[in-house]
Short mmCIF file of C-alpha atoms in Angstrom, two decimals:
data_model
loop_
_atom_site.label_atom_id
_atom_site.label_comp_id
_atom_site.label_asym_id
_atom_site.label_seq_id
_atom_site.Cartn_x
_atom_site.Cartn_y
_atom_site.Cartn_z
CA UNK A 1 21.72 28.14 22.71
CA UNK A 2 22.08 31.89 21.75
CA UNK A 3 19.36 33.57 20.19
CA UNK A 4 20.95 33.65 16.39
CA UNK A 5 21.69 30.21 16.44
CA UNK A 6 17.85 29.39 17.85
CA UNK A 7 16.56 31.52 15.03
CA UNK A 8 18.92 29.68 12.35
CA UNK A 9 18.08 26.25 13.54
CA UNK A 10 14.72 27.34 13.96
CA UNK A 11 14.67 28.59 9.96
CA UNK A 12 16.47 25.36 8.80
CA UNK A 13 13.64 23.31 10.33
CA UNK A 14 10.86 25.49 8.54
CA UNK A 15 12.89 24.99 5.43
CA UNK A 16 13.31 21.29 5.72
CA UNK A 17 9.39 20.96 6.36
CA UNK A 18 8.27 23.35 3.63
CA UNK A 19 10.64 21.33 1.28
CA UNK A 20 9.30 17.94 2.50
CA UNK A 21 5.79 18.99 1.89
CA UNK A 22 6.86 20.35 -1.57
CA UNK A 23 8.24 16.72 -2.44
CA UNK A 24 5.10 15.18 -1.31
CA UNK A 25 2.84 17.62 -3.97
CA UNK A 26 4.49 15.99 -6.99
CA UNK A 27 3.57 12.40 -7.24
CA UNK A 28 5.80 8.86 -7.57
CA UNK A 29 5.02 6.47 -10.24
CA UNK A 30 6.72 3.57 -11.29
CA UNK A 31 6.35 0.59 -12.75
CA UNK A 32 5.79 -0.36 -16.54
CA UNK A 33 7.36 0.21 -19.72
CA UNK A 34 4.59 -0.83 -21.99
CA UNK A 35 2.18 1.55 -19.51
CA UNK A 36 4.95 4.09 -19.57
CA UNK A 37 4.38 6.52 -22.91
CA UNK A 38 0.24 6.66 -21.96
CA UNK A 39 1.30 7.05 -18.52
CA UNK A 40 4.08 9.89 -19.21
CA UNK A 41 1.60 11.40 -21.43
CA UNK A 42 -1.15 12.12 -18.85
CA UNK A 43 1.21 13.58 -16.58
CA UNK A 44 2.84 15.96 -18.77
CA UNK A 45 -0.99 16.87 -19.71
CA UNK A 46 -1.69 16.73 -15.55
CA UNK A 47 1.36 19.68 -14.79
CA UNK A 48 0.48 21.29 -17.91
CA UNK A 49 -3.36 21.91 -16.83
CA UNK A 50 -3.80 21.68 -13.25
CA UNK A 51 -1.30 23.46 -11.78
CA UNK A 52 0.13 20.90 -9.83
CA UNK A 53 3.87 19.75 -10.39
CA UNK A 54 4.54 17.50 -13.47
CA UNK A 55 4.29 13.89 -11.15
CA UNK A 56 8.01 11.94 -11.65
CA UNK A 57 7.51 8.77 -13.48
CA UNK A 58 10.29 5.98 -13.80
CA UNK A 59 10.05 2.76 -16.47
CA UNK A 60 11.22 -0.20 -13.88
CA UNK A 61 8.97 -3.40 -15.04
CA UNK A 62 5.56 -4.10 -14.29
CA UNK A 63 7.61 -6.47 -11.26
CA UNK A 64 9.93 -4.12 -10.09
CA UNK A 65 7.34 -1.34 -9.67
CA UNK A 66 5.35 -3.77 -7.77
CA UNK A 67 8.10 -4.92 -5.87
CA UNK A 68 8.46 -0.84 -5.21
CA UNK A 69 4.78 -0.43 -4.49
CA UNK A 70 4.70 -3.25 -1.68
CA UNK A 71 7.40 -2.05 0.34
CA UNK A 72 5.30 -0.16 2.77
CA UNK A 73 3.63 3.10 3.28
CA UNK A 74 5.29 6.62 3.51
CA UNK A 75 7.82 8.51 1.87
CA UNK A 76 10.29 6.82 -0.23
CA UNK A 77 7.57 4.75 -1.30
CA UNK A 78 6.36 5.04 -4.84
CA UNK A 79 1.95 6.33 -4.71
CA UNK A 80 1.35 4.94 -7.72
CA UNK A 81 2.44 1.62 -9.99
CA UNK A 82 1.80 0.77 -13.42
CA UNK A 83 1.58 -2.87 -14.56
CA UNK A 84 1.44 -4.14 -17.84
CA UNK A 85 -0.40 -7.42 -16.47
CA UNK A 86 -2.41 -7.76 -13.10
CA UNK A 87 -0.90 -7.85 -10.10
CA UNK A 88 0.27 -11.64 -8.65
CA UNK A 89 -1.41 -13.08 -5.31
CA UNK A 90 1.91 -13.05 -3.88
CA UNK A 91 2.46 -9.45 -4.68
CA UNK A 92 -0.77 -8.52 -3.12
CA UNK A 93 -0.16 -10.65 -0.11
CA UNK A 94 3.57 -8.88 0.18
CA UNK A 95 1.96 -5.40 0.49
CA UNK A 96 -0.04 -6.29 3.24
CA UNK A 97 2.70 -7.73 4.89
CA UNK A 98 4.49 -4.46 4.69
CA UNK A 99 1.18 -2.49 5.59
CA UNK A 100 -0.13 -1.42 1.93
CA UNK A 101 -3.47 -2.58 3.01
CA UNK A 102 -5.56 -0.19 0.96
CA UNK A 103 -4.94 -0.66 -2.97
CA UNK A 104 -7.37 0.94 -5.67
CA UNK A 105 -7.19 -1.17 -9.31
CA UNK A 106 -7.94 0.65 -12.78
CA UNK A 107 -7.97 -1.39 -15.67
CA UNK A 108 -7.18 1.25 -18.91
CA UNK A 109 -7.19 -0.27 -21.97
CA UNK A 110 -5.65 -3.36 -23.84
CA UNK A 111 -2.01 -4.08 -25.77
CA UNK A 112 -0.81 -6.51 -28.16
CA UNK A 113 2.83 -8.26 -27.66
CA UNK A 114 4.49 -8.29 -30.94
CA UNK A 115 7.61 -9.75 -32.88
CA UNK A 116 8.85 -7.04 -34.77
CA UNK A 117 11.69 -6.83 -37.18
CA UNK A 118 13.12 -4.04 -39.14
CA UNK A 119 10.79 -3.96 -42.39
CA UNK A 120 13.71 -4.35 -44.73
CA UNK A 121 12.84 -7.86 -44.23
CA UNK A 122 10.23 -10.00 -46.13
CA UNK A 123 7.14 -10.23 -44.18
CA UNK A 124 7.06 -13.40 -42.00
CA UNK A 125 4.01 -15.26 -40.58
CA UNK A 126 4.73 -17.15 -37.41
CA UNK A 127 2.89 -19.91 -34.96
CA UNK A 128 3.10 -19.74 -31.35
CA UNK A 129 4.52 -23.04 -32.02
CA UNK A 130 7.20 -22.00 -33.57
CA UNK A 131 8.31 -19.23 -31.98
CA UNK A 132 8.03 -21.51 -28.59
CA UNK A 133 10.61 -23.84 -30.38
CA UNK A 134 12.98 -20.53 -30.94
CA UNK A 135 13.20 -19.81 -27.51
CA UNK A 136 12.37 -22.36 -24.92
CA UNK A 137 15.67 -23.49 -22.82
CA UNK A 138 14.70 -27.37 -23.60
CA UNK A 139 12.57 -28.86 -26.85
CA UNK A 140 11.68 -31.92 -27.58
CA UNK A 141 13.96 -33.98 -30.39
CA UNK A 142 12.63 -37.63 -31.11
CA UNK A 143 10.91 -37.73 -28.09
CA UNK A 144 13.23 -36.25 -25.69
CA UNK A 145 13.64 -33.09 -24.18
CA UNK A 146 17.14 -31.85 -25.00
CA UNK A 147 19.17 -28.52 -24.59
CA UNK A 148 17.56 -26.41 -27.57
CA UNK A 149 19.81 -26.72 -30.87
CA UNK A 150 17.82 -24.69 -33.28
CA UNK A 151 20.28 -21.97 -34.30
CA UNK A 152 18.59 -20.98 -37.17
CA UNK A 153 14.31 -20.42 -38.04
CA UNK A 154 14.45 -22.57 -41.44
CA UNK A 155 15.60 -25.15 -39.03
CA UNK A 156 12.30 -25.05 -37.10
CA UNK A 157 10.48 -25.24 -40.50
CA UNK A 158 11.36 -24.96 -43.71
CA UNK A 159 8.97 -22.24 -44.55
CA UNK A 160 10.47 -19.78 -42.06
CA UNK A 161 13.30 -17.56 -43.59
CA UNK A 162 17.05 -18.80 -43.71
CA UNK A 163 17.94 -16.47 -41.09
CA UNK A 164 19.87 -16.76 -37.82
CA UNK A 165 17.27 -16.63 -34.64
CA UNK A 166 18.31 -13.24 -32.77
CA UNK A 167 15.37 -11.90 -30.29
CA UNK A 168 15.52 -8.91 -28.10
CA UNK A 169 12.95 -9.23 -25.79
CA UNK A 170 12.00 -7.76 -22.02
CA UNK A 171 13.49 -9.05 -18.83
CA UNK A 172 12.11 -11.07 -15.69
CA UNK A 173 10.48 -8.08 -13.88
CA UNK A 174 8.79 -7.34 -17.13
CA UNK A 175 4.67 -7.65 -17.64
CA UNK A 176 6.01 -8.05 -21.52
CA UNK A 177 7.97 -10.96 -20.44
CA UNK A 178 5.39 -12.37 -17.77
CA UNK A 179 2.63 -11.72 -20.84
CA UNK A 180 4.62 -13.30 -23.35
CA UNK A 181 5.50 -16.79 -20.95
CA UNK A 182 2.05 -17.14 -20.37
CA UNK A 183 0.52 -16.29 -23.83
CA UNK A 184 3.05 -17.74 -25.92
CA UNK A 185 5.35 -20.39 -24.07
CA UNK A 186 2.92 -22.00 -21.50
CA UNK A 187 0.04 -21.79 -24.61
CA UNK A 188 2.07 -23.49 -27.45
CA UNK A 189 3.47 -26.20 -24.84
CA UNK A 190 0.43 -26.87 -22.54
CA UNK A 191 -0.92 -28.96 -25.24
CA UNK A 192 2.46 -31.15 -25.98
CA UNK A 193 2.59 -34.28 -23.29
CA UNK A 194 6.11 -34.48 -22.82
CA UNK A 195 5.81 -31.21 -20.76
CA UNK A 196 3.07 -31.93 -18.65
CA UNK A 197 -0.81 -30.22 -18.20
CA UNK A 198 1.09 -26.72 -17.11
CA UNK A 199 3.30 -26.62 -20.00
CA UNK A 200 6.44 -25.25 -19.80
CA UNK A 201 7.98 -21.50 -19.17
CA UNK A 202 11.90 -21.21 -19.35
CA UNK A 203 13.55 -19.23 -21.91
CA UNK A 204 16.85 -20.65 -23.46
CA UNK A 205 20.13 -18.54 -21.88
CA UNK A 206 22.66 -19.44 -24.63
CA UNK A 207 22.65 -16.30 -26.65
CA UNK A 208 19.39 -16.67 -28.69
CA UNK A 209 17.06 -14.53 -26.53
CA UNK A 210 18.94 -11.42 -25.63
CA UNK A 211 17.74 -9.56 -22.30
CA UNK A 212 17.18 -6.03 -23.90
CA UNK A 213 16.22 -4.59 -20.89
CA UNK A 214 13.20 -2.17 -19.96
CA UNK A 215 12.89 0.29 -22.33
CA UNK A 216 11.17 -1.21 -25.41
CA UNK A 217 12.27 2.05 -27.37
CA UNK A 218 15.98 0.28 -27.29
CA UNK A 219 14.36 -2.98 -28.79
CA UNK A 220 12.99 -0.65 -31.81
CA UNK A 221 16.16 1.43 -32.24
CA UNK A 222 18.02 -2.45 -31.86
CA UNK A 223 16.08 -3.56 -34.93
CA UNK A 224 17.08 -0.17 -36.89
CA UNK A 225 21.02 -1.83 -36.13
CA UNK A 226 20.44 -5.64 -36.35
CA UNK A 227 18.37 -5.88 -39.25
CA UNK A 228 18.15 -10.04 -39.11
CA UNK A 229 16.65 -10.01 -35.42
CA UNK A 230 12.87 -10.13 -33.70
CA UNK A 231 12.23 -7.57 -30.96
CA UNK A 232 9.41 -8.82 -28.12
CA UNK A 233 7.32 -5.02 -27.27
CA UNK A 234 4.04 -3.29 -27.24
CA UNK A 235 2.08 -2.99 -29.71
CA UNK A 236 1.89 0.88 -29.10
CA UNK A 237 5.71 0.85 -30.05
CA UNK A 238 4.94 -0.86 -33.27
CA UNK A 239 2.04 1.87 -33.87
CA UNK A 240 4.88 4.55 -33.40
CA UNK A 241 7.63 3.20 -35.93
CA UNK A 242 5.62 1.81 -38.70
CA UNK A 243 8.18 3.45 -40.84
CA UNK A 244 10.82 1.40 -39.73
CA UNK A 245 9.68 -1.55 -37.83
CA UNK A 246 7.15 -4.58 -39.34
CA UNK A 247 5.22 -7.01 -37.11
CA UNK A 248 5.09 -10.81 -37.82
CA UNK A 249 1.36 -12.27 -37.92
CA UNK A 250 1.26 -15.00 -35.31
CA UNK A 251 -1.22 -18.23 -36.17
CA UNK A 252 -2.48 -15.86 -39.09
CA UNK A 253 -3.71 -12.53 -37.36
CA UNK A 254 -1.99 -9.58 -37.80
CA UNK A 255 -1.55 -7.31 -34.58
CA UNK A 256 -3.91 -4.48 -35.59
CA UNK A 257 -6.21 -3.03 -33.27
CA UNK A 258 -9.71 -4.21 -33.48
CA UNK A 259 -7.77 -7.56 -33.63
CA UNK A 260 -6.35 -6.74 -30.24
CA UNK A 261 -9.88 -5.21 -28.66
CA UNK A 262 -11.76 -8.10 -29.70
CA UNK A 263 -9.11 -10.92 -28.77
CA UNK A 264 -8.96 -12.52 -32.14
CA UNK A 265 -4.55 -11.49 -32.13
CA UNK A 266 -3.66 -14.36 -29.52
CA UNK A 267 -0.92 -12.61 -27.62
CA UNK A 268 -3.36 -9.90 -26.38
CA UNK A 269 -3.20 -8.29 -22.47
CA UNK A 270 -4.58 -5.89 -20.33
CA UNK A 271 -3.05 -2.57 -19.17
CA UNK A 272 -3.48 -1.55 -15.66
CA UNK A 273 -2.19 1.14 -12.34
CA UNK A 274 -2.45 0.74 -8.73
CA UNK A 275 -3.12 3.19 -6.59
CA UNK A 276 -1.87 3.56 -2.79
CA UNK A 277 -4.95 5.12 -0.92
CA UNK A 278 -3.06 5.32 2.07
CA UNK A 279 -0.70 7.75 0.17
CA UNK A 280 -4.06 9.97 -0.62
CA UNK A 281 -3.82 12.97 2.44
CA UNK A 282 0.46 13.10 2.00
CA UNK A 283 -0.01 13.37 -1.77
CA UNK A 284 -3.44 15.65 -2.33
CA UNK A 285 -2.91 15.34 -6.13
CA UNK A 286 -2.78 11.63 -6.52
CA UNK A 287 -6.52 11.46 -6.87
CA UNK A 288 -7.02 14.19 -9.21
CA UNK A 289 -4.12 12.81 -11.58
CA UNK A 290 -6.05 9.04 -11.60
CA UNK A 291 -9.36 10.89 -12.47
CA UNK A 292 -7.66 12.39 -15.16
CA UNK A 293 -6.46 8.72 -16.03
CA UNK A 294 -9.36 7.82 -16.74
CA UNK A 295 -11.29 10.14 -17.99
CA UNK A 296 -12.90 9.80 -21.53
CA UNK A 297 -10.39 12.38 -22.49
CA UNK A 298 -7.68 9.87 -22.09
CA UNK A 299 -8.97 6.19 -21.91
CA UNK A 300 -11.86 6.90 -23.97
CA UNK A 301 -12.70 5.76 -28.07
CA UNK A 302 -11.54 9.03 -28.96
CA UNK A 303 -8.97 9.90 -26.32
CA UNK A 304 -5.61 11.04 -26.48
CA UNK A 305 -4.43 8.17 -25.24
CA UNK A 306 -5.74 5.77 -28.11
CA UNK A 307 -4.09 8.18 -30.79
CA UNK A 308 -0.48 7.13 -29.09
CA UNK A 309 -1.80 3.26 -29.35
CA UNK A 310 -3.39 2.29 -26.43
CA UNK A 311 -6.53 -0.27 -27.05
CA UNK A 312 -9.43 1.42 -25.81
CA UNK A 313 -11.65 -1.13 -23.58
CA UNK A 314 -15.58 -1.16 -24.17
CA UNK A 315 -17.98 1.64 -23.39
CA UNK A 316 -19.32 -0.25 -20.62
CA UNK A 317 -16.42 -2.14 -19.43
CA UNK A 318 -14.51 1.41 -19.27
CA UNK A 319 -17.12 2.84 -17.41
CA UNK A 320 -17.60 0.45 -14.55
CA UNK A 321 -13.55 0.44 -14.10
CA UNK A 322 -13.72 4.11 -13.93
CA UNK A 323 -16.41 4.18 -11.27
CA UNK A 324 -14.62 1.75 -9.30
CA UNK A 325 -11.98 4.05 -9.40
CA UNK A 326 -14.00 6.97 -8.15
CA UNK A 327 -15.36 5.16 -5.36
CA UNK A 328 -11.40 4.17 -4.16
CA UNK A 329 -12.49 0.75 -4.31
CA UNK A 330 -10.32 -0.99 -1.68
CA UNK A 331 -9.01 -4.52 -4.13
CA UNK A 332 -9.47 -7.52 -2.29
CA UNK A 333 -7.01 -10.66 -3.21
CA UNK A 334 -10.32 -12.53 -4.37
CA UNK A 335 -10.27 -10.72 -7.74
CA UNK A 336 -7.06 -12.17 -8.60
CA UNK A 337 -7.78 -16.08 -7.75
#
């Protein structure tokens, strides 16, 4: 090899290293939509303010960026995923398959799941019940589970408005959706016999409940356009276009915010991240962008974060999830039996 094309080769190699460890200073997270706006806030705040590059943040569903998160260790591998409800046994047992062996959890706040509808439209007061009847794949008719044939919400009960049933709502990978099966669907028919002690889960695919995707901010705009249909979101979206968007009370409770905080509004979650510790000496920042997480500026009673409509958790509960943070607390599956 002569001695300009060792030097050029030579250069190119220096290049392609210096460029990797550039990549590797700005951190990967994915994960959830609901997360996503108090997430994409602290890192616009994090390249703003530390000098570190603004970290690259992508809305794929609390079970896509899981799905992301457990498929191994190293670059092309997200450092950080936000979930909208804890992670799943199975998930964590899938990362340790693939060699994530050493996950920190941080618990940040709380959410609401509201049914919104553009507020052109009479308030509307709704049961879990009901709602359950509006969009489970099979209901039961004179003692029968049949192929759902409510087309219309005065058909479910007379009270309800003499409108068509139309509902945007999240997809499988969602938290949303996973929040909203287990809150709403498994709740209202755990306690009918026909489905058994486990209740019952599937969501009717004729039309009714239309897959809307990730991005809850298409729900809201949605509702601006189809002024007769629910939308399934945040509550933190709801908090954003009060202008435009109205929230149905469900079994009487409004979702307001001490309502949400205190668990009186029934279709209440937690918010949460996982971190990759594994990912900590490739990516130096990672742990200086989770402090920030959750620090009282952010997560705290008067953080930034609760002005955008994140659910602040308790003084003390807030505090021992942040010092379990600190300490990169390795998660063991035992917490989430």
């Amino acid at each position: 090899m002569n001695r300009i094309l060792k030097t050029t080769v030579i250069a190119a190699a220096v290049m392609s290293v210096a460029g990797v460890a550039q990549a590797r200073d700005q951190i990967r997270i994915v994960g959830s939509s609901t997360v996503y706006p108090f997430a994409s806030y602290v890192t616009e705040e994090f390249g703003a303010t530390t000098g570190n590059p603004t970290p690259v943040i992508e809305s794929t569903g609390s079970g896509g960026g899981l799905r992301l998160f457990c498929n191994g260790v190293g670059e092309g591998t997200p450092d950080i995923t936000n979930a909208s409800r804890r992670m799943k046994v199975a998930e964590f047992e899938r990362c340790e398959e693939n060699g994530v062996t050493d996950i920190t959890e941080a618990k940040i706040g709380s959410d609401g799941i509201v049914l919104g509808q553009s507020s052109e439209n009479d308030d509307v007061a709704l049961t879990r019940e009901q709602i359950f009847m509006a969009v489970a794949a099979m209901v039961p008719v004179d003692g029968e589970l049949v192929e759902n044939p409510y087309t219309n919400w005065s058909e479910i009960d007379s009270a309800l408005p003499d409108r068509e049933i139309s509902i945007y709502g999240p997809p499988t990978t969602s938290g949303t959706r996973d929040a909203f099966e287990e809150l709403v669907m498994e709740s209202a028919s755990s306690d009918m016999e026909i489905y058994g002690e486990e209740g019952y889960t599937d969501i009717r695919s004729d039309g009714v409940y239309i897959d809307a995707g990730e991005n809850d901010n298409l729900i809201v705009q949605r509702l601006s356009e189809d002024t007769g249909a629910f939308g399934i979101f945040g509550y933190s979206f709801l908090e954003e276009n009060m202008n435009t968007i109205s929230a149905a009370t469900i079994d009487g409770v409004a979702p307001e915010a001490e309502a949400i905080s205190s668990g009186d509004y029934p279709i209440a979650r937690s918010l949460w991240f996982y971190v990759k510790n594994q990912h900590a000496e490739e990516v130096p920042p990672m742990y200086d962008y989770v402090d920030m997480f959750m620090s009282e500026m952010m997560i705290g009673a008067d953080g930034y974060l609760k002005d955008i409509g994140l659910i602040v958790l308790p003084e003390d509960e807030r505090e021992e999830w942040r010092q379990a943070v600190a300490d990169r607390t390795t998660m063991s599956v035992d917490v989430l039996k």
